[in-house]
Amino acid sequence: MTVILFCRTAIAGIIPSPQSRTFCNGYFTLDPRTAISADTASAPLAIYLQEYLPIMGFCGQLFTAQAIVMQVDPELAEEAYRLSVQPERIEITGGGYGGVFNGIQTLFQLLPSDVYAKQLQLPVKIACQKIEDAPRYSYRGQHLDVARTWMDESRVKRYIDFISYHKINKLHFHLTDDEGWRIEIRSHPELATIGGFRGGDSPIRAIYGKWDEKYGGYFTQDEIKELIAYAAIRNVEIIPEIDLPGHSRTIARIHPEILCNYTPDTAPSNGYDERSAWCVAREENYALLEDILTEVCELFPSKYIHIGGDEVQMEQWMRCPDCRALMQREGMSDPAQLQRLFMTRMMAILEKNGKYPAVWNEAIRGGQLPQQSRVHGWENLKACREATSQGYRTVVMPGEYFYFDMRQSAHEPGHNWAAIFDARKVYSFDPASLGFTAAEIKHIEGFEGAFWSEIPVSQHPETPDYTDYMLFPRVCALAERCWNENPPAWEEFYRTLTGSHYDRMSAMGIRFRLSPPAVSFRDGVLQAGTDDGSALFYRLETDSVWSPYQGPIRTDHPERYLFESRKGSGQSPEVGAPQFYRTIQPPVRITSSMPAGSKSPFARAEQYKAFARTTRTCRPGDWVLFSFDNPVRCREIFVQTGYLQLPRLIFNSGYAEVSYDGQNFEQAGALEQGSITIRPEGCPVYAIRITATCPDNGSSSVIIQPLRIKP
Ligand code: ACM
Ligand code: ZN
């Protein structure tokens, strides 16, 4: 006798939530004697499952009394599945391999979260139920930029695990860029052996991150094969990207002959040729490109190969007599047409190798591309609609919703040029309500999250914590949106996230982000709270030790407190009351031993509250002096040169001094990554001076950020 219980809240325990779930009477007891049965198509998944479940193991077609039975039923769509938990057996039936894999992921979410840590204690009772499920989109993607921040095989495998637990099935693998070449090309080994390492004595300059140290790595083709196989077991297809014809500075440093036919002005970059676009007119370039792409096509089983097409600096072509002559011969008026010509030639190479092209959205602007081209819309919603409205199969990933290198709130690390957003905004992404027409929606192949890695390389490239923090739980929201056209309300999703999925992610080992605690200050009382069951801590901004938050804090100085929360391996950002973030802009004059730049002179920096620029890089002994018109009393002054991710525009090393009387200077400490926080504790500050101790950065300028002064 089966009792059908169907209610939405019961479904909410699984991310992404299944299409239908009905409960029945009874339990299946998973114990060490449980066997696994799999048909031929699902056989690799029996081995996969055994890694996670300490049970008897793979028994081929043998049905024992207690078994997990996996099979393919071609009547179902490829990635659809049925999961049936009965007292004697669990049946996972998928339309294809991917369907069975998806069913396993749902089964994992019916188990205690320890399953992800491969530490499940048996026996475990699972309520009898039937789940029928299928994804909304066949393309559910996550992008990973291993060009800017080198991430080795174990790290990439870790991300494949994480995304596959969320039924994400495409890894867009960004392998080459201006700052690194990460894939062995056997016919041109120098591309990886030189281009995989930048900084130090490498011809590739460290635009981002580590400067003096030669830093990096690359994947051999054997390692790539291993990654492809690892991903395939997890129903993840790796789609490689060789970013062309722009973003090619690395290869251009190794093969400068690929560049356009003119001598660039390298004075601003101290002799460094920063050009990054392949010359379209140089015929020999196509032989090298064919060598590269042919190897890539042979290596990756994916039908699509991403060949870039974004942010090409076409002014390089316009300065090139050969490119201009080519445009004239072809009757072209717009360099975007030149890009189309280049892309068309790349596509011919792909076609010869049985592949289809994937491109960034700018690539469609020079004229029609083959209709089977897959277009990744990234610039904004309009660019995504432009691709869908022209009938291209489109991966929708506008930066303002899906670029997970963007910061998640105003005071957290990350970029902000596309938007500042957290998982809730990702979760809100609905093409229909964002203006896509029904015809445009038909051409959406799926969604993709992006992780560009300029920032982590400058901070802690050796640990994955930052990447985890930026990706999760935004990837969870992406997964739900890719899977379901009508997902549960955010509140319900958030209940599942906090009630179950945080524990799962902790067991997975993800250092995910918790929502910031809510902090308020009223009538002398500072209060903080969370809505996710996490433990709250606080500290004084001058003290690094956190204490458990026991309740409201009575204080006259709410601006001095910081709060954070923790749950499992999740951590919130540090947050304060609004008073904590308040800054002042007292009149200040900037002078320096380095001449001021003409574009961003020191004199105006104070007025326009933007950065100032010098006309040359710093050398040992160079200084910048900030003099206040009136002495400033404040608790904190933050001095920063450059941007964290751009080491060549900072004082790489140096120290700061403070004058409390307008005449004498006291040591205030060493600069770290070009910055320092000075705490005058209310003493009047007349001036601050920073002095460089680093050798020439090889760059054209130093950037001086406005002082951040907290009253
Ligand atoms: C991109 O973000 N340049 C595709
Ligand atoms: Zn050219």
XYZ file of C-alpha atoms and ligand atoms in Angstrom:
716
model
C 0.000 0.000 0.000
C 1.627 3.229 -1.131
C 0.844 6.544 0.403
C 1.592 9.431 -1.886
C 2.851 12.495 -0.113
C 3.651 15.325 -2.402
C 4.453 18.711 -1.167
C 6.856 21.377 -2.269
C 8.655 21.734 1.053
C 9.585 18.067 1.002
C 11.257 18.629 -2.357
C 13.270 21.535 -1.040
C 15.930 19.341 0.496
C 17.706 18.742 -2.807
C 19.754 21.205 -4.869
C 18.909 21.470 -7.708
C 15.365 20.539 -6.754
C 13.849 17.626 -8.647
C 10.826 17.945 -10.899
C 8.731 15.568 -8.822
C 9.165 13.649 -5.627
C 6.645 11.354 -3.947
C 7.110 9.587 -0.661
C 5.994 6.038 0.020
C 5.803 3.890 3.160
C 8.872 2.229 4.549
C 12.620 2.510 4.367
C 15.555 1.129 2.504
C 18.395 0.300 4.845
C 21.780 0.947 3.348
C 24.255 -1.328 5.083
C 27.633 -2.850 4.245
C 25.960 -5.840 2.588
C 24.192 -3.686 0.010
C 25.273 -4.673 -3.469
C 25.565 -2.510 -6.543
C 24.216 -3.709 -9.835
C 24.876 -1.843 -13.040
C 24.280 -2.477 -16.713
C 27.182 -2.061 -19.108
C 26.470 1.588 -19.807
C 26.462 2.462 -16.096
C 29.374 0.256 -15.084
C 31.890 3.083 -14.450
C 29.356 4.590 -12.070
C 29.343 1.477 -9.934
C 33.018 2.082 -9.266
C 32.336 5.789 -8.688
C 29.560 4.988 -6.229
C 31.755 2.589 -4.308
C 34.238 5.364 -3.641
C 31.556 7.109 -1.618
C 29.603 4.228 -0.077
C 31.320 1.631 2.122
C 29.204 -1.194 0.741
C 29.737 -4.590 -0.801
C 30.448 -3.409 -4.211
C 29.925 -4.098 -7.800
C 28.072 -7.259 -8.629
C 27.417 -6.871 -12.335
C 23.937 -7.970 -13.195
C 23.576 -10.080 -10.047
C 20.574 -8.940 -8.025
C 20.923 -9.584 -4.322
C 18.186 -8.838 -1.814
C 19.616 -5.427 -0.913
C 20.926 -3.603 -3.914
C 21.364 -0.326 -5.666
C 20.408 -1.070 -9.243
C 21.598 1.271 -11.962
C 20.544 1.058 -15.547
C 19.927 2.992 -18.701
C 16.491 3.276 -20.251
C 16.665 4.947 -23.663
C 12.990 5.835 -23.344
C 14.084 8.651 -21.048
C 15.915 11.767 -22.220
C 19.710 11.451 -21.985
C 20.134 13.268 -18.677
C 16.725 12.480 -17.187
C 16.465 9.894 -14.440
C 14.102 8.057 -12.132
C 15.194 7.326 -8.598
C 13.084 4.832 -6.751
C 13.824 3.979 -3.143
C 11.983 0.796 -2.129
C 12.394 -1.342 0.990
C 14.561 -3.889 -0.848
C 16.321 -1.864 -3.454
C 17.178 1.494 -4.840
C 16.721 1.827 -8.568
C 18.417 4.551 -10.546
C 17.316 4.599 -14.143
C 18.785 7.169 -16.469
C 18.121 8.010 -20.085
C 21.868 7.708 -20.603
C 25.041 7.711 -18.565
C 24.441 11.330 -17.558
C 20.966 10.505 -16.310
C 22.281 7.722 -14.068
C 24.993 10.072 -12.786
C 22.383 12.697 -11.980
C 20.347 10.078 -10.130
C 23.392 9.187 -8.036
C 23.861 12.840 -7.117
C 20.270 13.004 -5.946
C 20.772 9.801 -3.951
C 23.794 11.411 -2.255
C 21.547 14.232 -1.119
C 19.179 11.727 0.512
C 22.085 10.501 2.653
C 23.865 12.122 5.590
C 26.335 14.714 4.318
C 29.271 12.528 5.449
C 28.856 10.737 2.136
C 30.758 13.578 0.463
C 33.642 13.188 2.888
C 33.611 9.451 2.068
C 32.966 8.819 5.743
C 29.421 7.557 5.728
C 28.568 5.504 8.820
C 26.295 2.572 8.055
C 23.570 1.480 8.383
C 21.531 4.406 7.097
C 17.780 4.386 6.576
C 16.423 6.146 3.520
C 12.703 6.910 3.309
C 11.014 5.178 0.395
C 10.271 7.619 -2.379
C 10.117 8.113 -6.105
C 11.837 10.963 -7.863
C 11.383 11.783 -11.529
C 13.646 14.429 -12.822
C 15.186 16.028 -15.882
C 17.186 19.187 -16.516
C 15.835 22.296 -18.159
C 19.070 22.849 -20.089
C 21.573 20.488 -21.627
C 24.304 23.095 -21.094
C 24.940 23.776 -17.422
C 28.354 25.311 -17.304
C 31.087 26.621 -15.074
C 34.127 28.361 -16.473
C 37.558 28.264 -14.859
C 40.439 30.565 -15.788
C 43.656 28.690 -15.113
C 45.638 31.117 -17.273
C 45.876 34.000 -14.811
C 46.086 31.897 -11.679
C 47.761 28.580 -12.251
C 45.693 25.736 -10.787
C 47.155 22.272 -10.976
C 45.518 18.970 -11.773
C 44.430 18.222 -8.216
C 42.767 21.591 -7.932
C 40.938 21.229 -11.190
C 39.763 17.750 -10.168
C 38.508 19.219 -6.946
C 36.399 21.733 -8.912
C 35.130 19.032 -11.199
C 33.949 17.167 -8.091
C 32.247 20.252 -6.716
C 30.408 21.231 -9.865
C 29.410 17.649 -10.632
C 27.810 17.329 -7.179
C 25.571 20.161 -8.412
C 24.781 18.487 -11.757
C 26.784 21.086 -13.665
C 27.885 19.242 -16.781
C 30.280 21.535 -18.687
C 33.665 22.851 -17.615
C 34.709 25.768 -19.825
C 38.445 25.512 -19.430
C 40.167 28.836 -20.138
C 43.679 27.637 -20.955
C 45.420 30.574 -22.585
C 45.478 34.309 -22.060
C 47.749 37.325 -21.933
C 49.321 36.033 -18.730
C 49.805 32.337 -19.342
C 49.669 29.353 -21.685
C 48.612 26.240 -19.818
C 48.447 23.442 -22.328
C 51.279 21.439 -23.840
C 51.340 21.657 -27.629
C 53.689 18.878 -28.691
C 54.594 20.412 -32.028
C 55.480 23.690 -30.259
C 56.572 22.754 -26.734
C 57.907 26.248 -26.038
C 54.379 27.576 -25.783
C 53.866 25.814 -22.476
C 57.425 25.438 -21.206
C 58.010 29.174 -21.574
C 54.448 30.501 -21.624
C 53.395 28.567 -18.544
C 55.676 30.642 -16.329
C 55.747 34.393 -15.911
C 57.617 36.860 -13.737
C 61.294 36.737 -12.790
C 63.392 36.112 -15.891
C 60.467 34.938 -18.047
C 59.758 36.921 -21.198
C 56.161 36.942 -19.957
C 55.756 39.832 -17.624
C 53.738 39.424 -14.455
C 50.980 41.886 -15.121
C 49.026 40.209 -12.350
C 50.207 38.796 -9.107
C 53.682 37.663 -8.221
C 56.294 39.883 -9.700
C 59.861 38.878 -8.915
C 59.146 35.208 -8.613
C 58.834 33.055 -11.691
C 55.462 31.478 -11.156
C 53.165 29.072 -12.956
C 52.744 25.661 -14.526
C 50.992 23.909 -17.368
C 49.159 20.716 -18.166
C 50.917 18.065 -20.199
C 48.700 16.341 -22.729
C 48.738 13.237 -20.550
C 47.470 15.275 -17.627
C 44.786 16.793 -19.824
C 43.701 13.304 -20.873
C 43.475 12.322 -17.245
C 41.362 15.388 -16.469
C 39.064 14.663 -19.400
C 38.573 11.082 -18.194
C 38.073 12.191 -14.603
C 35.471 14.721 -15.697
C 33.716 12.284 -18.050
C 33.126 9.821 -15.214
C 31.428 12.723 -13.436
C 29.297 13.634 -16.452
C 31.327 16.772 -17.031
C 32.480 17.626 -20.517
C 35.589 19.784 -20.652
C 35.420 22.425 -23.352
C 38.850 23.933 -23.903
C 39.358 27.551 -24.818
C 42.299 28.883 -26.782
C 41.581 32.595 -26.636
C 42.110 34.087 -30.132
C 42.888 36.400 -31.865
C 43.200 38.748 -28.862
C 44.292 37.883 -25.327
C 47.346 36.345 -26.972
C 50.188 38.257 -25.387
C 51.797 35.146 -23.938
C 52.257 33.455 -27.295
C 53.216 36.796 -28.836
C 56.070 37.126 -26.323
C 57.368 33.746 -27.443
C 56.632 34.262 -31.148
C 56.681 38.027 -31.705
C 56.525 37.410 -35.449
C 52.774 36.711 -35.138
C 52.119 40.362 -34.333
C 51.213 43.130 -36.712
C 53.763 44.744 -38.954
C 54.723 47.949 -37.161
C 57.000 49.035 -34.348
C 54.957 49.813 -31.265
C 55.778 52.563 -28.839
C 57.083 50.628 -25.872
C 58.360 53.613 -23.908
C 55.357 53.617 -21.538
C 55.969 49.955 -20.772
C 59.750 50.179 -20.420
C 60.458 48.349 -23.647
C 57.874 45.633 -23.158
C 55.707 44.868 -26.180
C 52.217 44.582 -24.744
C 50.450 43.845 -28.014
C 48.127 40.904 -27.771
C 46.410 40.339 -31.150
C 47.444 37.977 -33.907
C 48.063 39.735 -37.221
C 45.254 38.627 -39.506
C 47.196 39.337 -42.687
C 50.292 37.290 -41.902
C 49.718 34.054 -43.760
C 52.341 32.045 -41.829
C 50.283 32.590 -38.668
C 47.671 30.171 -39.919
C 50.124 27.286 -40.069
C 51.001 27.770 -36.399
C 47.327 28.145 -35.522
C 46.516 24.962 -37.397
C 49.208 23.083 -35.487
C 47.800 24.311 -32.188
C 44.120 23.799 -32.891
C 44.633 20.404 -34.513
C 46.317 19.116 -31.363
C 43.587 20.626 -29.214
C 40.895 19.009 -31.382
C 42.637 15.641 -31.195
C 43.010 15.859 -27.440
C 39.512 16.909 -26.397
C 36.493 14.747 -27.235
C 34.123 17.738 -26.880
C 32.269 18.589 -30.067
C 32.868 22.285 -29.406
C 36.214 24.037 -29.109
C 36.138 27.593 -27.763
C 38.291 29.911 -29.857
C 37.745 33.152 -27.961
C 36.898 36.294 -29.873
C 36.588 38.650 -26.901
C 38.094 42.078 -26.320
C 40.344 42.129 -29.367
C 42.417 45.311 -29.487
C 41.662 45.986 -33.129
C 43.588 49.234 -33.170
C 46.628 46.990 -33.628
C 45.168 45.846 -36.939
C 44.363 49.398 -37.935
C 47.998 50.365 -37.421
C 49.246 47.416 -39.487
C 49.830 48.105 -43.186
C 49.298 44.430 -43.982
C 45.986 44.218 -42.140
C 44.817 47.465 -43.713
C 45.780 46.206 -47.178
C 43.872 42.999 -46.492
C 40.806 44.989 -45.486
C 41.058 46.969 -48.673
C 41.427 43.863 -50.840
C 38.389 42.333 -49.148
C 36.352 45.533 -49.325
C 36.057 45.731 -45.538
C 35.264 48.920 -43.686
C 35.275 47.643 -40.126
C 38.035 45.714 -38.306
C 35.296 43.513 -36.825
C 35.053 42.062 -40.326
C 38.727 41.234 -40.096
C 37.981 39.364 -36.894
C 35.266 37.446 -38.699
C 37.750 36.522 -41.424
C 40.202 35.291 -38.797
C 37.486 33.331 -36.993
C 36.269 31.832 -40.249
C 39.730 30.446 -40.855
C 39.847 29.012 -37.336
C 36.466 27.450 -37.942
C 37.737 25.801 -41.110
C 40.478 24.153 -39.051
C 37.914 23.013 -36.513
C 35.632 21.702 -39.220
C 38.472 19.711 -40.753
C 38.814 18.092 -37.344
C 35.104 17.416 -36.953
C 34.510 20.184 -34.436
C 32.174 23.133 -33.998
C 33.260 26.580 -32.793
C 32.312 28.315 -29.575
C 33.025 32.049 -29.348
C 32.535 35.040 -27.081
C 29.729 37.340 -28.147
C 31.854 40.048 -29.810
C 32.800 37.557 -32.517
C 29.354 37.749 -34.147
C 29.684 41.475 -34.825
C 31.750 41.223 -37.993
C 29.102 39.309 -39.918
C 27.298 35.989 -39.850
C 29.124 32.971 -38.441
C 28.141 29.375 -39.209
C 24.782 28.712 -37.576
C 26.082 25.832 -35.477
C 28.476 28.222 -33.708
C 27.859 28.402 -30.004
C 27.977 31.947 -28.675
C 28.811 32.776 -25.069
C 27.040 36.031 -24.182
C 29.054 37.697 -21.453
C 29.132 41.478 -21.840
C 25.596 42.118 -20.658
C 22.009 41.023 -21.213
C 21.817 42.915 -24.481
C 24.758 40.981 -25.892
C 23.080 37.706 -24.905
C 19.856 38.761 -26.600
C 21.781 39.892 -29.666
C 23.115 36.340 -30.057
C 19.827 34.565 -29.374
C 17.875 36.904 -31.642
C 20.247 36.051 -34.486
C 19.469 32.405 -33.927
C 22.800 31.311 -32.454
C 22.715 28.638 -29.826
C 23.682 30.793 -26.901
C 25.238 30.177 -23.532
C 23.905 32.971 -21.386
C 26.450 34.251 -18.868
C 26.136 38.033 -18.510
C 28.786 39.365 -16.144
C 26.292 41.109 -13.905
C 24.672 37.762 -12.987
C 27.237 35.068 -13.654
C 30.768 36.427 -13.285
C 31.721 34.938 -9.972
C 34.917 36.972 -9.808
C 32.680 39.950 -8.954
C 32.519 40.843 -5.280
C 29.518 39.679 -3.299
C 29.019 42.836 -1.276
C 30.578 46.285 -1.351
C 33.427 45.657 1.087
C 34.440 42.175 0.034
C 37.278 41.225 -2.271
C 36.677 40.870 -5.985
C 36.044 42.953 -9.057
C 33.031 45.217 -9.339
C 33.024 46.360 -12.960
C 30.064 44.196 -13.958
C 28.135 44.302 -10.686
C 28.292 43.474 -7.012
C 26.067 40.499 -6.352
C 25.556 37.410 -4.261
C 23.811 34.066 -4.752
C 20.385 35.625 -4.449
C 20.878 37.671 -7.602
C 22.167 34.625 -9.476
C 19.066 32.810 -8.309
C 16.832 35.571 -9.651
C 18.062 35.105 -13.220
C 15.027 34.459 -15.382
C 15.338 35.297 -19.089
C 11.588 35.702 -19.559
C 11.261 38.345 -16.881
C 14.458 40.047 -18.072
C 13.052 40.824 -21.481
C 14.106 37.858 -23.619
C 11.340 37.110 -26.101
C 9.971 33.608 -26.532
C 11.878 33.322 -29.819
C 15.109 34.369 -28.122
C 14.574 31.990 -25.221
C 14.338 29.113 -27.706
C 17.982 29.675 -28.602
C 19.306 29.581 -25.053
C 21.366 26.458 -24.673
C 22.033 27.043 -21.010
C 23.741 29.216 -18.433
C 27.337 29.352 -17.269
C 29.146 30.832 -14.307
C 32.599 32.330 -14.879
C 35.616 32.448 -12.664
C 38.312 34.748 -14.003
C 41.383 34.559 -11.855
C 43.279 37.855 -11.996
C 42.640 38.528 -8.326
C 43.528 35.307 -6.504
C 46.981 35.180 -8.074
C 47.756 38.361 -6.198
C 46.584 37.069 -2.888
C 46.825 33.408 -1.977
C 47.254 31.451 -5.196
C 48.492 28.410 -3.311
C 45.207 27.883 -1.491
C 41.844 27.359 -3.140
C 39.995 29.198 -0.359
C 39.365 32.355 -2.352
C 38.027 30.492 -5.362
C 35.759 28.400 -3.139
C 34.494 31.529 -1.443
C 33.742 33.285 -4.712
C 32.064 30.284 -6.325
C 29.919 28.860 -3.550
C 27.029 29.190 -2.975
C 26.711 31.139 -6.233
C 27.275 27.910 -8.161
C 24.431 26.316 -6.146
C 22.089 29.071 -7.334
C 23.359 28.701 -10.903
C 22.774 24.939 -10.725
C 19.186 25.405 -9.624
C 18.534 27.950 -12.360
C 20.050 25.729 -15.039
C 18.008 22.766 -13.885
C 14.585 24.243 -13.261
C 12.505 26.655 -15.246
C 10.326 27.280 -12.203
C 12.564 26.790 -9.216
C 11.312 27.150 -5.648
C 11.050 30.654 -4.220
C 14.359 32.052 -2.989
C 13.244 31.697 0.644
C 12.689 28.005 0.174
C 15.963 27.544 -1.691
C 17.761 29.440 1.069
C 16.176 27.173 3.684
C 17.555 24.162 1.853
C 20.901 25.829 1.419
C 21.279 26.697 5.092
C 19.384 23.706 6.477
C 21.081 20.943 4.492
C 23.396 22.105 1.807
C 25.851 24.019 3.985
C 26.515 20.731 5.786
C 26.972 18.980 2.462
C 29.400 21.614 1.214
C 31.333 21.347 4.468
C 31.652 17.609 3.937
C 32.714 18.262 0.347
C 35.486 20.448 1.792
C 34.316 23.681 0.171
C 35.317 26.896 1.966
C 32.050 28.539 1.004
C 30.702 31.984 1.767
C 27.993 32.529 4.345
C 25.686 35.522 4.085
C 27.020 38.491 6.053
C 25.605 38.853 9.566
C 23.118 41.704 9.964
C 24.630 44.377 12.225
C 22.759 47.327 13.716
C 23.480 50.062 16.231
C 20.779 51.899 18.101
C 20.603 53.741 21.459
C 24.136 52.755 22.408
C 23.584 49.070 21.685
C 25.351 47.136 18.951
C 23.609 43.973 17.795
C 24.362 41.286 15.270
C 22.396 38.328 14.007
C 22.390 35.641 11.356
C 19.605 33.800 9.580
C 21.459 30.610 8.764
C 22.187 28.929 12.095
C 25.851 29.889 11.946
C 27.924 30.805 15.003
C 28.626 34.520 15.407
C 31.922 36.050 16.474
C 33.137 39.577 17.027
C 36.391 41.426 17.477
C 37.695 44.935 17.850
C 39.213 46.159 14.601
C 42.544 46.588 16.378
C 42.537 43.057 17.765
C 42.936 39.936 15.671
C 41.312 37.599 18.207
C 37.674 36.679 17.640
C 35.333 36.065 20.579
C 31.975 34.299 20.493
C 29.151 36.807 20.285
C 27.062 36.401 23.431
C 24.498 39.124 22.832
C 24.045 42.873 22.388
C 27.131 45.007 23.109
C 26.729 48.316 24.873
C 29.258 50.796 23.454
C 29.883 54.379 22.394
C 32.139 53.143 19.590
C 30.156 50.931 17.216
C 32.682 51.770 14.499
C 35.328 49.704 16.268
C 33.608 46.332 16.065
C 33.644 43.677 13.404
C 31.524 40.553 13.165
C 31.711 37.330 11.251
C 29.901 34.034 11.298
C 31.034 30.474 10.715
C 29.295 27.240 9.965
C 31.131 24.073 9.036
C 33.740 25.128 6.500
C 31.707 28.208 5.583
C 32.611 31.686 6.653
C 30.929 35.038 6.217
C 32.752 38.208 5.276
C 33.739 40.478 8.149
C 31.110 43.126 8.611
C 30.598 46.138 10.834
C 27.789 48.523 11.626
C 27.332 51.289 9.026
C 29.507 53.486 11.270
C 32.452 51.168 10.674
C 32.586 52.048 6.990
C 32.246 55.815 7.331
C 35.182 57.719 5.838
C 36.158 61.375 5.625
C 37.963 63.345 2.921
C 39.957 66.133 4.582
C 41.918 68.405 2.194
C 45.271 66.798 1.388
C 48.172 67.690 -0.900
C 50.186 65.005 -2.636
C 53.799 65.542 -3.621
C 56.390 63.036 -4.706
C 59.977 62.509 -5.771
C 58.397 61.051 -8.929
C 56.871 63.543 -11.359
C 53.090 63.610 -11.526
C 51.381 62.137 -14.587
C 49.599 64.505 -16.927
C 46.418 62.422 -17.106
C 45.912 61.900 -13.394
C 48.008 64.566 -11.686
C 48.428 64.661 -7.916
C 46.991 68.149 -7.737
C 43.555 67.036 -8.753
C 43.527 63.693 -6.984
C 41.984 65.112 -3.888
C 39.209 66.829 -5.812
C 38.167 63.988 -7.987
C 38.739 61.409 -5.256
C 40.337 59.110 -7.741
C 43.813 57.745 -8.121
C 46.834 59.818 -9.051
C 49.571 58.653 -11.360
C 53.318 59.271 -11.615
C 55.194 59.458 -14.903
C 57.612 56.717 -14.045
C 58.011 53.679 -11.856
C 59.494 53.899 -8.360
C 63.090 53.230 -7.364
C 64.640 52.843 -3.919
C 64.270 56.109 -2.039
C 61.338 57.419 -4.047
C 58.673 58.866 -1.816
C 55.110 60.146 -1.839
C 54.069 62.705 0.754
C 50.478 63.315 1.822
C 50.212 66.638 3.695
C 46.972 67.642 5.350
C 45.922 71.302 5.225
C 44.649 70.870 8.775
C 45.835 68.122 11.106
C 43.456 65.160 10.995
C 42.250 63.281 14.046
C 41.061 59.845 13.125
C 41.286 56.212 14.120
C 42.599 54.804 10.842
C 44.250 55.835 7.596
C 44.625 53.296 4.834
C 47.270 54.016 2.224
C 47.333 52.008 -0.978
C 49.466 52.227 -4.065
C 48.225 50.546 -7.221
C 45.675 47.785 -7.193
C 46.148 44.514 -5.373
C 46.141 42.495 -8.568
C 48.516 44.786 -10.457
C 51.876 44.545 -8.701
C 53.779 46.645 -11.177
C 51.823 49.780 -10.305
C 52.619 49.692 -6.614
C 55.464 50.271 -4.214
C 56.370 46.593 -4.194
C 58.177 47.139 -0.936
C 58.663 50.155 1.227
C 57.653 51.737 4.487
C 55.415 54.457 5.856
C 56.112 57.276 8.290
C 53.724 59.617 10.054
C 54.235 63.158 11.268
C 52.277 64.092 14.362
C 53.773 67.587 14.611
C 54.321 68.708 11.031
C 58.101 68.429 11.319
C 59.306 65.060 12.533
C 58.347 61.673 11.102
C 57.881 58.426 13.012
C 58.058 54.952 11.532
C 54.575 53.508 10.954
C 55.542 50.154 9.483
C 56.329 48.303 6.282
C 54.121 48.330 3.217
C 52.542 45.010 2.363
C 51.559 44.556 -1.262
C 51.849 48.301 -1.604
C 49.551 49.182 1.268
C 49.474 49.894 4.974
C 46.904 50.702 7.645
C 48.001 53.392 10.066
C 46.175 53.834 13.387
C 46.868 57.260 14.867
C 44.391 56.633 17.693
C 43.198 60.210 17.704
C 46.624 61.921 17.622
C 46.622 64.773 15.087
C 48.192 63.687 11.820
C 49.981 66.382 9.823
C 51.458 64.231 7.110
C 52.150 60.701 5.913
C 55.125 59.726 3.812
C 55.678 56.447 2.046
C 59.122 55.514 0.764
C 59.973 52.796 -1.733
C 62.721 50.258 -1.133
C 62.013 48.194 -4.256
C 63.918 48.189 -7.513
C 62.386 49.483 -10.717
C 59.149 47.618 -11.461
C 59.709 47.972 -15.158
C 56.418 49.788 -15.505
C 55.527 53.272 -16.591
C 53.966 54.644 -13.441
C 52.911 54.243 -9.864
C 49.237 54.541 -9.011
C 48.419 56.345 -5.793
C 44.956 55.603 -4.500
C 43.030 58.174 -2.474
C 43.605 57.787 1.253
C 40.831 55.973 3.068
C 40.392 57.761 6.363
C 38.080 56.499 9.081
C 37.123 59.195 11.612
C 35.558 38.075 -21.147
O 35.183 38.276 -19.998
N 36.520 38.828 -21.666
C 34.978 37.041 -21.974
Zn 48.451 42.915 -39.078
